[in-house]
């Protein structure tokens, strides 16, 4: 057994793991596509709420 054979086994293991990740990509993209608008809308609401809080806090001064 030479060192080159071990390298081939490692490369095959890496490529098999890569194909498992590629199979997961459409699901991951769908989740990101669904979560991005929800997160964006939530951040807009958070920004509006924080600006309102800041305005009210300075109005009390």
Coordinates of C-alpha atoms in Angstrom, one line a residue:
X1 CA 0.0 0.0 0.0
X2 CA 1.5 3.3 -1.0
X3 CA 0.7 6.9 0.1
X4 CA -1.2 7.6 -3.1
X5 CA -3.9 5.1 -2.4
X6 CA -4.8 6.7 0.8
X7 CA -5.1 10.0 -1.0
X8 CA -7.6 8.5 -3.5
X9 CA -9.7 7.2 -0.6
X10 CA -9.7 10.6 1.1
X11 CA -10.7 12.3 -2.2
X12 CA -13.6 9.9 -2.8
X13 CA -14.8 10.4 0.8
X14 CA -14.7 14.2 0.3
X15 CA -16.5 14.1 -3.1
X16 CA -19.3 11.8 -1.6
X17 CA -19.8 14.3 1.2
X18 CA -19.9 17.1 -1.3
X19 CA -22.7 15.4 -3.2
X20 CA -24.7 15.1 0.0
X21 CA -24.4 18.9 0.5
X22 CA -25.4 19.6 -3.1
X23 CA -28.6 17.5 -2.6
X24 CA -29.4 19.8 0.3
X25 CA -28.9 23.0 -1.7
X26 CA -32.5 23.4 -3.1
X27 CA -34.0 23.0 0.3
X28 CA -31.5 25.4 1.8
X29 CA -32.2 28.0 -1.0
X30 CA -36.0 27.6 -0.4
X31 CA -35.6 28.2 3.3
X32 CA -33.4 31.3 2.7
X33 CA -35.8 32.6 0.1
X34 CA -38.7 32.2 2.6
X35 CA -36.8 33.6 5.6
X36 CA -35.2 36.6 4.0
X37 CA -38.4 38.6 3.5
X38 CA -39.7 37.7 6.9
X39 CA -36.4 38.8 8.5
X40 CA -36.4 42.0 6.4
X41 CA -40.0 42.9 7.5
X42 CA -39.1 42.2 11.1
X43 CA -36.0 44.5 10.9
X44 CA -38.1 47.3 9.4
X45 CA -40.6 47.0 12.2
X46 CA -37.8 47.0 14.8
X47 CA -36.3 50.1 13.2
X48 CA -39.6 51.9 13.3
X49 CA -40.2 50.9 17.0
X50 CA -36.7 52.0 18.0
X51 CA -37.0 55.3 16.3
X52 CA -40.4 55.9 18.0
X53 CA -38.8 55.0 21.4
X54 CA -35.9 57.3 20.8
X55 CA -38.2 60.2 19.8
X56 CA -40.4 59.6 22.9
X57 CA -37.3 59.4 25.1
X58 CA -35.9 62.7 23.9
X59 CA -39.3 64.4 24.0
X60 CA -39.3 63.7 27.8
X61 CA -36.0 65.7 28.2

